[in-house]
Amino acid sequence: MKNQDDSLNHAMIEFYEKLSSWEMAVVKDKGFSLPQVHTVEILGLNGPMRMKELAQKIGVTTGTLTVQVDKMVDAGLVKRVPHANDRRSILIELTENGHMMFTEHDKLHMQLTQDLTAKFDDSERAKLLEFFERINKEF
């Protein structure tokens, strides 16, 4: 069992490192930072969010996120808008350019997913999805 745990541990680390390297290579060509692209991904998938919610999803403090969002506003990727039901809250949402970046980046992720699982049959793909969903619930 110990050997299997070691192998699983090393396989997960190797996958993470390869995925991170791929992501860095893709992002580097666009002139944006990885945290900025991750912010665009989260907003693209979830829609407008409060700063606190967005910071939690990214795993940073609201102070760190504020600096990042300021840069992203200047770059034309996101905008701050008043919350419709809570006058004290500000939502961060993608601009048209932010949506275009999300769509383009999401297509790259889709292509990578298709390439990595091309030799999997439907049941293997379903099982892999189940495993990722279970793992993601643990975070």
Short mmCIF file of N, CA and C in Angstrom, two decimals:
data_model
loop_
_atom_site.label_atom_id
_atom_site.label_comp_id
_atom_site.label_asym_id
_atom_site.label_seq_id
_atom_site.Cartn_x
_atom_site.Cartn_y
_atom_site.Cartn_z
N MET A 1 0.83 -1.20 0.00
CA MET A 1 0.00 0.00 0.00
C MET A 1 0.87 1.26 0.00
N LYS A 2 1.94 1.23 0.79
CA LYS A 2 2.85 2.37 0.87
C LYS A 2 3.43 2.70 -0.50
N ASN A 3 3.85 1.66 -1.24
CA ASN A 3 4.41 1.86 -2.56
C ASN A 3 3.38 2.47 -3.52
N GLN A 4 2.14 2.01 -3.42
CA GLN A 4 1.08 2.56 -4.26
C GLN A 4 0.82 4.03 -3.89
N ASP A 5 0.83 4.34 -2.59
CA ASP A 5 0.65 5.72 -2.17
C ASP A 5 1.77 6.61 -2.71
N ASP A 6 3.00 6.11 -2.65
CA ASP A 6 4.14 6.86 -3.19
C ASP A 6 3.97 7.09 -4.69
N SER A 7 3.57 6.05 -5.40
CA SER A 7 3.40 6.16 -6.84
C SER A 7 2.29 7.15 -7.19
N LEU A 8 1.18 7.09 -6.47
CA LEU A 8 0.08 8.01 -6.70
C LEU A 8 0.52 9.45 -6.40
N ASN A 9 1.21 9.62 -5.30
CA ASN A 9 1.73 10.93 -4.92
C ASN A 9 2.62 11.50 -6.03
N HIS A 10 3.56 10.71 -6.49
CA HIS A 10 4.48 11.18 -7.52
C HIS A 10 3.77 11.43 -8.85
N ALA A 11 2.79 10.60 -9.18
CA ALA A 11 2.04 10.79 -10.42
C ALA A 11 1.23 12.09 -10.37
N MET A 12 0.61 12.37 -9.21
CA MET A 12 -0.15 13.61 -9.07
C MET A 12 0.77 14.83 -9.17
N ILE A 13 1.93 14.76 -8.55
CA ILE A 13 2.88 15.87 -8.61
C ILE A 13 3.36 16.07 -10.05
N GLU A 14 3.68 14.97 -10.73
CA GLU A 14 4.14 15.07 -12.11
C GLU A 14 3.07 15.70 -13.00
N PHE A 15 1.81 15.28 -12.82
CA PHE A 15 0.71 15.85 -13.60
C PHE A 15 0.58 17.34 -13.32
N TYR A 16 0.63 17.72 -12.05
CA TYR A 16 0.53 19.13 -11.67
C TYR A 16 1.65 19.94 -12.33
N GLU A 17 2.87 19.44 -12.26
CA GLU A 17 4.02 20.14 -12.84
C GLU A 17 3.87 20.29 -14.35
N LYS A 18 3.44 19.24 -15.02
CA LYS A 18 3.26 19.30 -16.48
C LYS A 18 2.13 20.27 -16.85
N LEU A 19 1.03 20.22 -16.11
CA LEU A 19 -0.08 21.12 -16.39
C LEU A 19 0.34 22.57 -16.12
N SER A 20 1.07 22.79 -15.04
CA SER A 20 1.54 24.15 -14.72
C SER A 20 2.48 24.67 -15.79
N SER A 21 3.38 23.83 -16.26
CA SER A 21 4.32 24.24 -17.32
C SER A 21 3.57 24.58 -18.60
N TRP A 22 2.59 23.76 -18.95
CA TRP A 22 1.77 24.02 -20.13
C TRP A 22 1.07 25.37 -19.98
N GLU A 23 0.46 25.58 -18.81
CA GLU A 23 -0.29 26.81 -18.54
C GLU A 23 0.63 28.03 -18.63
N MET A 24 1.81 27.93 -18.04
CA MET A 24 2.77 29.04 -18.06
C MET A 24 3.17 29.36 -19.50
N ALA A 25 3.41 28.35 -20.31
CA ALA A 25 3.81 28.56 -21.71
C ALA A 25 2.69 29.25 -22.49
N VAL A 26 1.46 28.85 -22.26
CA VAL A 26 0.31 29.44 -22.97
C VAL A 26 0.12 30.90 -22.55
N VAL A 27 0.22 31.16 -21.25
CA VAL A 27 -0.02 32.49 -20.72
C VAL A 27 1.10 33.46 -21.09
N LYS A 28 2.34 32.98 -21.05
CA LYS A 28 3.50 33.81 -21.33
C LYS A 28 3.38 34.50 -22.69
N ASP A 29 2.84 33.79 -23.67
CA ASP A 29 2.70 34.34 -25.01
C ASP A 29 1.66 35.46 -25.10
N LYS A 30 0.79 35.55 -24.11
CA LYS A 30 -0.29 36.54 -24.16
C LYS A 30 0.06 37.84 -23.43
N GLY A 31 1.11 37.83 -22.63
CA GLY A 31 1.51 39.04 -21.92
C GLY A 31 0.75 39.30 -20.63
N PHE A 32 0.06 38.30 -20.13
CA PHE A 32 -0.66 38.43 -18.86
C PHE A 32 -0.06 37.48 -17.84
N SER A 33 -0.30 37.76 -16.58
CA SER A 33 0.21 36.87 -15.53
C SER A 33 -0.73 35.69 -15.34
N LEU A 34 -0.21 34.62 -14.76
CA LEU A 34 -1.02 33.44 -14.49
C LEU A 34 -2.19 33.77 -13.55
N PRO A 35 -1.96 34.54 -12.46
CA PRO A 35 -3.11 34.90 -11.62
C PRO A 35 -4.19 35.68 -12.36
N GLN A 36 -3.78 36.53 -13.30
CA GLN A 36 -4.78 37.27 -14.08
C GLN A 36 -5.60 36.32 -14.95
N VAL A 37 -4.95 35.37 -15.58
CA VAL A 37 -5.66 34.40 -16.41
C VAL A 37 -6.58 33.54 -15.56
N HIS A 38 -6.12 33.14 -14.39
CA HIS A 38 -6.96 32.34 -13.49
C HIS A 38 -8.18 33.14 -13.05
N THR A 39 -8.00 34.43 -12.81
CA THR A 39 -9.13 35.28 -12.44
C THR A 39 -10.14 35.35 -13.58
N VAL A 40 -9.65 35.49 -14.80
CA VAL A 40 -10.53 35.51 -15.97
C VAL A 40 -11.27 34.18 -16.08
N GLU A 41 -10.57 33.07 -15.84
CA GLU A 41 -11.21 31.74 -15.90
C GLU A 41 -12.33 31.63 -14.88
N ILE A 42 -12.06 32.04 -13.66
CA ILE A 42 -13.07 31.93 -12.59
C ILE A 42 -14.29 32.78 -12.90
N LEU A 43 -14.06 34.01 -13.34
CA LEU A 43 -15.18 34.89 -13.69
C LEU A 43 -15.92 34.38 -14.93
N GLY A 44 -15.19 33.82 -15.87
CA GLY A 44 -15.83 33.28 -17.07
C GLY A 44 -16.73 32.10 -16.76
N LEU A 45 -16.32 31.29 -15.79
CA LEU A 45 -17.11 30.11 -15.42
C LEU A 45 -18.24 30.44 -14.46
N ASN A 46 -18.04 31.45 -13.59
CA ASN A 46 -18.99 31.73 -12.51
C ASN A 46 -19.80 33.00 -12.68
N GLY A 47 -19.39 33.88 -13.58
CA GLY A 47 -20.06 35.17 -13.72
C GLY A 47 -19.52 36.16 -12.70
N PRO A 48 -20.10 37.36 -12.66
CA PRO A 48 -19.61 38.41 -11.74
C PRO A 48 -19.60 37.94 -10.29
N MET A 49 -18.59 38.38 -9.56
CA MET A 49 -18.43 37.95 -8.17
C MET A 49 -18.00 39.12 -7.29
N ARG A 50 -18.34 39.03 -6.00
CA ARG A 50 -17.81 39.98 -5.03
C ARG A 50 -16.32 39.69 -4.83
N MET A 51 -15.59 40.72 -4.42
CA MET A 51 -14.15 40.58 -4.20
C MET A 51 -13.84 39.44 -3.21
N LYS A 52 -14.60 39.37 -2.12
CA LYS A 52 -14.32 38.35 -1.10
C LYS A 52 -14.49 36.94 -1.67
N GLU A 53 -15.55 36.73 -2.44
CA GLU A 53 -15.79 35.42 -3.05
C GLU A 53 -14.69 35.07 -4.05
N LEU A 54 -14.32 36.04 -4.85
CA LEU A 54 -13.30 35.84 -5.87
C LEU A 54 -11.95 35.53 -5.21
N ALA A 55 -11.62 36.27 -4.17
CA ALA A 55 -10.36 36.04 -3.45
C ALA A 55 -10.32 34.63 -2.87
N GLN A 56 -11.44 34.16 -2.32
CA GLN A 56 -11.50 32.80 -1.77
C GLN A 56 -11.30 31.76 -2.86
N LYS A 57 -11.93 31.96 -4.01
CA LYS A 57 -11.80 30.99 -5.11
C LYS A 57 -10.37 30.92 -5.63
N ILE A 58 -9.70 32.07 -5.66
CA ILE A 58 -8.33 32.12 -6.17
C ILE A 58 -7.34 31.67 -5.10
N GLY A 59 -7.70 31.89 -3.83
CA GLY A 59 -6.81 31.51 -2.73
C GLY A 59 -5.85 32.62 -2.36
N VAL A 60 -6.31 33.88 -2.48
CA VAL A 60 -5.48 35.02 -2.08
C VAL A 60 -6.29 35.91 -1.14
N THR A 61 -5.60 36.88 -0.54
CA THR A 61 -6.30 37.84 0.31
C THR A 61 -7.01 38.87 -0.56
N THR A 62 -7.98 39.56 0.02
CA THR A 62 -8.66 40.60 -0.75
C THR A 62 -7.70 41.74 -1.08
N GLY A 63 -6.72 41.99 -0.22
CA GLY A 63 -5.72 43.02 -0.49
C GLY A 63 -4.90 42.69 -1.73
N THR A 64 -4.44 41.44 -1.82
CA THR A 64 -3.69 40.99 -2.99
C THR A 64 -4.56 41.07 -4.24
N LEU A 65 -5.81 40.66 -4.10
CA LEU A 65 -6.73 40.67 -5.23
C LEU A 65 -7.00 42.10 -5.70
N THR A 66 -7.10 43.04 -4.77
CA THR A 66 -7.36 44.44 -5.15
C THR A 66 -6.29 44.96 -6.09
N VAL A 67 -5.03 44.69 -5.77
CA VAL A 67 -3.92 45.12 -6.62
C VAL A 67 -4.04 44.47 -8.00
N GLN A 68 -4.34 43.18 -8.00
CA GLN A 68 -4.47 42.44 -9.26
C GLN A 68 -5.64 42.98 -10.09
N VAL A 69 -6.77 43.21 -9.45
CA VAL A 69 -7.96 43.70 -10.16
C VAL A 69 -7.69 45.10 -10.72
N ASP A 70 -6.98 45.94 -9.97
CA ASP A 70 -6.63 47.27 -10.48
C ASP A 70 -5.88 47.15 -11.81
N LYS A 71 -4.91 46.24 -11.86
CA LYS A 71 -4.13 46.03 -13.09
C LYS A 71 -5.01 45.49 -14.21
N MET A 72 -5.95 44.61 -13.84
CA MET A 72 -6.83 44.02 -14.84
C MET A 72 -7.84 45.03 -15.38
N VAL A 73 -8.27 45.97 -14.52
CA VAL A 73 -9.14 47.05 -14.98
C VAL A 73 -8.37 47.91 -15.98
N ASP A 74 -7.13 48.26 -15.62
CA ASP A 74 -6.28 49.05 -16.53
C ASP A 74 -6.05 48.34 -17.86
N ALA A 75 -5.95 47.01 -17.83
CA ALA A 75 -5.73 46.22 -19.04
C ALA A 75 -7.01 45.97 -19.83
N GLY A 76 -8.15 46.39 -19.26
CA GLY A 76 -9.43 46.23 -19.97
C GLY A 76 -10.03 44.85 -19.92
N LEU A 77 -9.62 44.04 -18.93
CA LEU A 77 -10.14 42.67 -18.83
C LEU A 77 -11.37 42.56 -17.93
N VAL A 78 -11.41 43.37 -16.87
CA VAL A 78 -12.52 43.34 -15.92
C VAL A 78 -12.97 44.76 -15.61
N LYS A 79 -14.15 44.85 -15.02
CA LYS A 79 -14.63 46.14 -14.54
C LYS A 79 -15.33 45.92 -13.20
N ARG A 80 -15.37 46.98 -12.43
CA ARG A 80 -16.08 46.96 -11.16
C ARG A 80 -17.47 47.55 -11.40
N VAL A 81 -18.49 46.86 -10.91
CA VAL A 81 -19.86 47.35 -11.07
C VAL A 81 -20.57 47.26 -9.73
N PRO A 82 -21.46 48.19 -9.44
CA PRO A 82 -22.21 48.13 -8.19
C PRO A 82 -23.11 46.90 -8.17
N HIS A 83 -23.23 46.29 -7.00
CA HIS A 83 -24.13 45.14 -6.83
C HIS A 83 -25.56 45.65 -6.88
N ALA A 84 -26.42 44.96 -7.58
CA ALA A 84 -27.80 45.40 -7.76
C ALA A 84 -28.59 45.44 -6.45
N ASN A 85 -28.32 44.49 -5.54
CA ASN A 85 -29.13 44.37 -4.32
C ASN A 85 -28.41 44.83 -3.05
N ASP A 86 -27.12 45.11 -3.14
CA ASP A 86 -26.34 45.48 -1.96
C ASP A 86 -25.46 46.68 -2.32
N ARG A 87 -25.89 47.86 -1.89
CA ARG A 87 -25.19 49.09 -2.27
C ARG A 87 -23.74 49.12 -1.79
N ARG A 88 -23.44 48.36 -0.75
CA ARG A 88 -22.07 48.36 -0.21
C ARG A 88 -21.14 47.46 -0.99
N SER A 89 -21.68 46.58 -1.79
CA SER A 89 -20.86 45.59 -2.50
C SER A 89 -20.57 46.02 -3.93
N ILE A 90 -19.38 45.64 -4.35
CA ILE A 90 -18.94 45.85 -5.73
C ILE A 90 -18.71 44.47 -6.33
N LEU A 91 -19.18 44.29 -7.54
CA LEU A 91 -18.94 43.03 -8.27
C LEU A 91 -17.82 43.25 -9.28
N ILE A 92 -17.04 42.21 -9.47
CA ILE A 92 -16.02 42.20 -10.51
C ILE A 92 -16.59 41.36 -11.64
N GLU A 93 -16.60 41.93 -12.84
CA GLU A 93 -17.11 41.16 -13.98
C GLU A 93 -16.21 41.37 -15.19
N LEU A 94 -16.25 40.41 -16.09
CA LEU A 94 -15.44 40.47 -17.29
C LEU A 94 -15.96 41.55 -18.24
N THR A 95 -15.04 42.21 -18.90
CA THR A 95 -15.39 43.11 -20.00
C THR A 95 -15.52 42.26 -21.27
N GLU A 96 -15.81 42.89 -22.38
CA GLU A 96 -15.87 42.16 -23.64
C GLU A 96 -14.51 41.52 -23.94
N ASN A 97 -13.42 42.28 -23.71
CA ASN A 97 -12.08 41.72 -23.92
C ASN A 97 -11.80 40.56 -22.96
N GLY A 98 -12.28 40.67 -21.73
CA GLY A 98 -12.13 39.59 -20.77
C GLY A 98 -12.86 38.33 -21.22
N HIS A 99 -14.07 38.53 -21.75
CA HIS A 99 -14.83 37.38 -22.27
C HIS A 99 -14.12 36.73 -23.45
N MET A 100 -13.53 37.55 -24.31
CA MET A 100 -12.80 37.01 -25.45
C MET A 100 -11.59 36.20 -24.97
N MET A 101 -10.88 36.72 -23.96
CA MET A 101 -9.74 35.99 -23.41
C MET A 101 -10.19 34.68 -22.80
N PHE A 102 -11.30 34.70 -22.06
CA PHE A 102 -11.83 33.48 -21.45
C PHE A 102 -12.15 32.44 -22.52
N THR A 103 -12.86 32.86 -23.56
CA THR A 103 -13.26 31.93 -24.62
C THR A 103 -12.04 31.31 -25.29
N GLU A 104 -11.06 32.14 -25.60
CA GLU A 104 -9.84 31.66 -26.25
C GLU A 104 -9.08 30.69 -25.34
N HIS A 105 -8.94 31.06 -24.08
CA HIS A 105 -8.19 30.21 -23.15
C HIS A 105 -8.94 28.90 -22.87
N ASP A 106 -10.27 29.00 -22.78
CA ASP A 106 -11.08 27.81 -22.52
C ASP A 106 -10.95 26.82 -23.68
N LYS A 107 -10.86 27.33 -24.91
CA LYS A 107 -10.67 26.45 -26.07
C LYS A 107 -9.33 25.71 -25.99
N LEU A 108 -8.30 26.41 -25.51
CA LEU A 108 -6.99 25.76 -25.34
C LEU A 108 -7.07 24.64 -24.30
N HIS A 109 -7.79 24.89 -23.20
CA HIS A 109 -7.98 23.86 -22.18
C HIS A 109 -8.76 22.68 -22.75
N MET A 110 -9.78 22.96 -23.53
CA MET A 110 -10.59 21.89 -24.13
C MET A 110 -9.74 21.04 -25.06
N GLN A 111 -8.90 21.69 -25.86
CA GLN A 111 -8.03 20.95 -26.77
C GLN A 111 -7.05 20.08 -25.99
N LEU A 112 -6.49 20.62 -24.92
CA LEU A 112 -5.57 19.84 -24.08
C LEU A 112 -6.29 18.64 -23.49
N THR A 113 -7.49 18.84 -22.97
CA THR A 113 -8.27 17.75 -22.39
C THR A 113 -8.54 16.67 -23.43
N GLN A 114 -8.92 17.09 -24.62
CA GLN A 114 -9.19 16.12 -25.69
C GLN A 114 -7.92 15.37 -26.08
N ASP A 115 -6.80 16.08 -26.16
CA ASP A 115 -5.53 15.43 -26.51
C ASP A 115 -5.11 14.42 -25.44
N LEU A 116 -5.24 14.81 -24.17
CA LEU A 116 -4.78 13.94 -23.08
C LEU A 116 -5.66 12.70 -22.91
N THR A 117 -6.92 12.81 -23.30
CA THR A 117 -7.85 11.68 -23.08
C THR A 117 -8.27 11.02 -24.39
N ALA A 118 -7.57 11.31 -25.47
CA ALA A 118 -7.93 10.78 -26.79
C ALA A 118 -7.97 9.25 -26.82
N LYS A 119 -7.12 8.60 -26.06
CA LYS A 119 -7.06 7.13 -26.07
C LYS A 119 -7.95 6.50 -25.00
N PHE A 120 -8.72 7.33 -24.29
CA PHE A 120 -9.65 6.81 -23.28
C PHE A 120 -10.99 6.51 -23.94
N ASP A 121 -11.64 5.45 -23.50
CA ASP A 121 -12.99 5.22 -23.99
C ASP A 121 -13.97 6.00 -23.10
N ASP A 122 -15.25 5.98 -23.46
CA ASP A 122 -16.24 6.79 -22.75
C ASP A 122 -16.32 6.44 -21.27
N SER A 123 -16.21 5.16 -20.93
CA SER A 123 -16.31 4.78 -19.51
C SER A 123 -15.08 5.25 -18.73
N GLU A 124 -13.92 5.23 -19.37
CA GLU A 124 -12.71 5.72 -18.70
C GLU A 124 -12.80 7.24 -18.49
N ARG A 125 -13.32 7.95 -19.49
CA ARG A 125 -13.49 9.40 -19.36
C ARG A 125 -14.48 9.72 -18.24
N ALA A 126 -15.56 8.95 -18.15
CA ALA A 126 -16.56 9.16 -17.10
C ALA A 126 -15.95 8.90 -15.72
N LYS A 127 -15.14 7.86 -15.61
CA LYS A 127 -14.50 7.52 -14.34
C LYS A 127 -13.49 8.62 -13.95
N LEU A 128 -12.71 9.10 -14.92
CA LEU A 128 -11.76 10.17 -14.66
C LEU A 128 -12.49 11.42 -14.17
N LEU A 129 -13.60 11.76 -14.81
CA LEU A 129 -14.40 12.90 -14.38
C LEU A 129 -14.88 12.71 -12.94
N GLU A 130 -15.37 11.51 -12.65
CA GLU A 130 -15.83 11.22 -11.28
C GLU A 130 -14.70 11.41 -10.28
N PHE A 131 -13.51 10.90 -10.60
CA PHE A 131 -12.38 11.04 -9.69
C PHE A 131 -12.00 12.50 -9.49
N PHE A 132 -11.94 13.29 -10.57
CA PHE A 132 -11.61 14.70 -10.43
C PHE A 132 -12.66 15.43 -9.60
N GLU A 133 -13.93 15.12 -9.81
CA GLU A 133 -14.99 15.77 -9.04
C GLU A 133 -14.86 15.44 -7.56
N ARG A 134 -14.56 14.18 -7.25
CA ARG A 134 -14.38 13.77 -5.85
C ARG A 134 -13.15 14.45 -5.24
N ILE A 135 -12.07 14.51 -5.98
CA ILE A 135 -10.84 15.16 -5.49
C ILE A 135 -11.11 16.66 -5.26
N ASN A 136 -11.77 17.30 -6.20
CA ASN A 136 -12.04 18.74 -6.08
C ASN A 136 -12.91 19.07 -4.88
N LYS A 137 -13.80 18.16 -4.50
CA LYS A 137 -14.64 18.39 -3.31
C LYS A 137 -13.83 18.38 -2.03
N GLU A 138 -12.66 17.76 -2.06
CA GLU A 138 -11.81 17.67 -0.87
C GLU A 138 -11.04 18.97 -0.61
N PHE A 139 -10.95 19.84 -1.62
CA PHE A 139 -10.23 21.11 -1.45
C PHE A 139 -11.09 22.16 -0.82
#
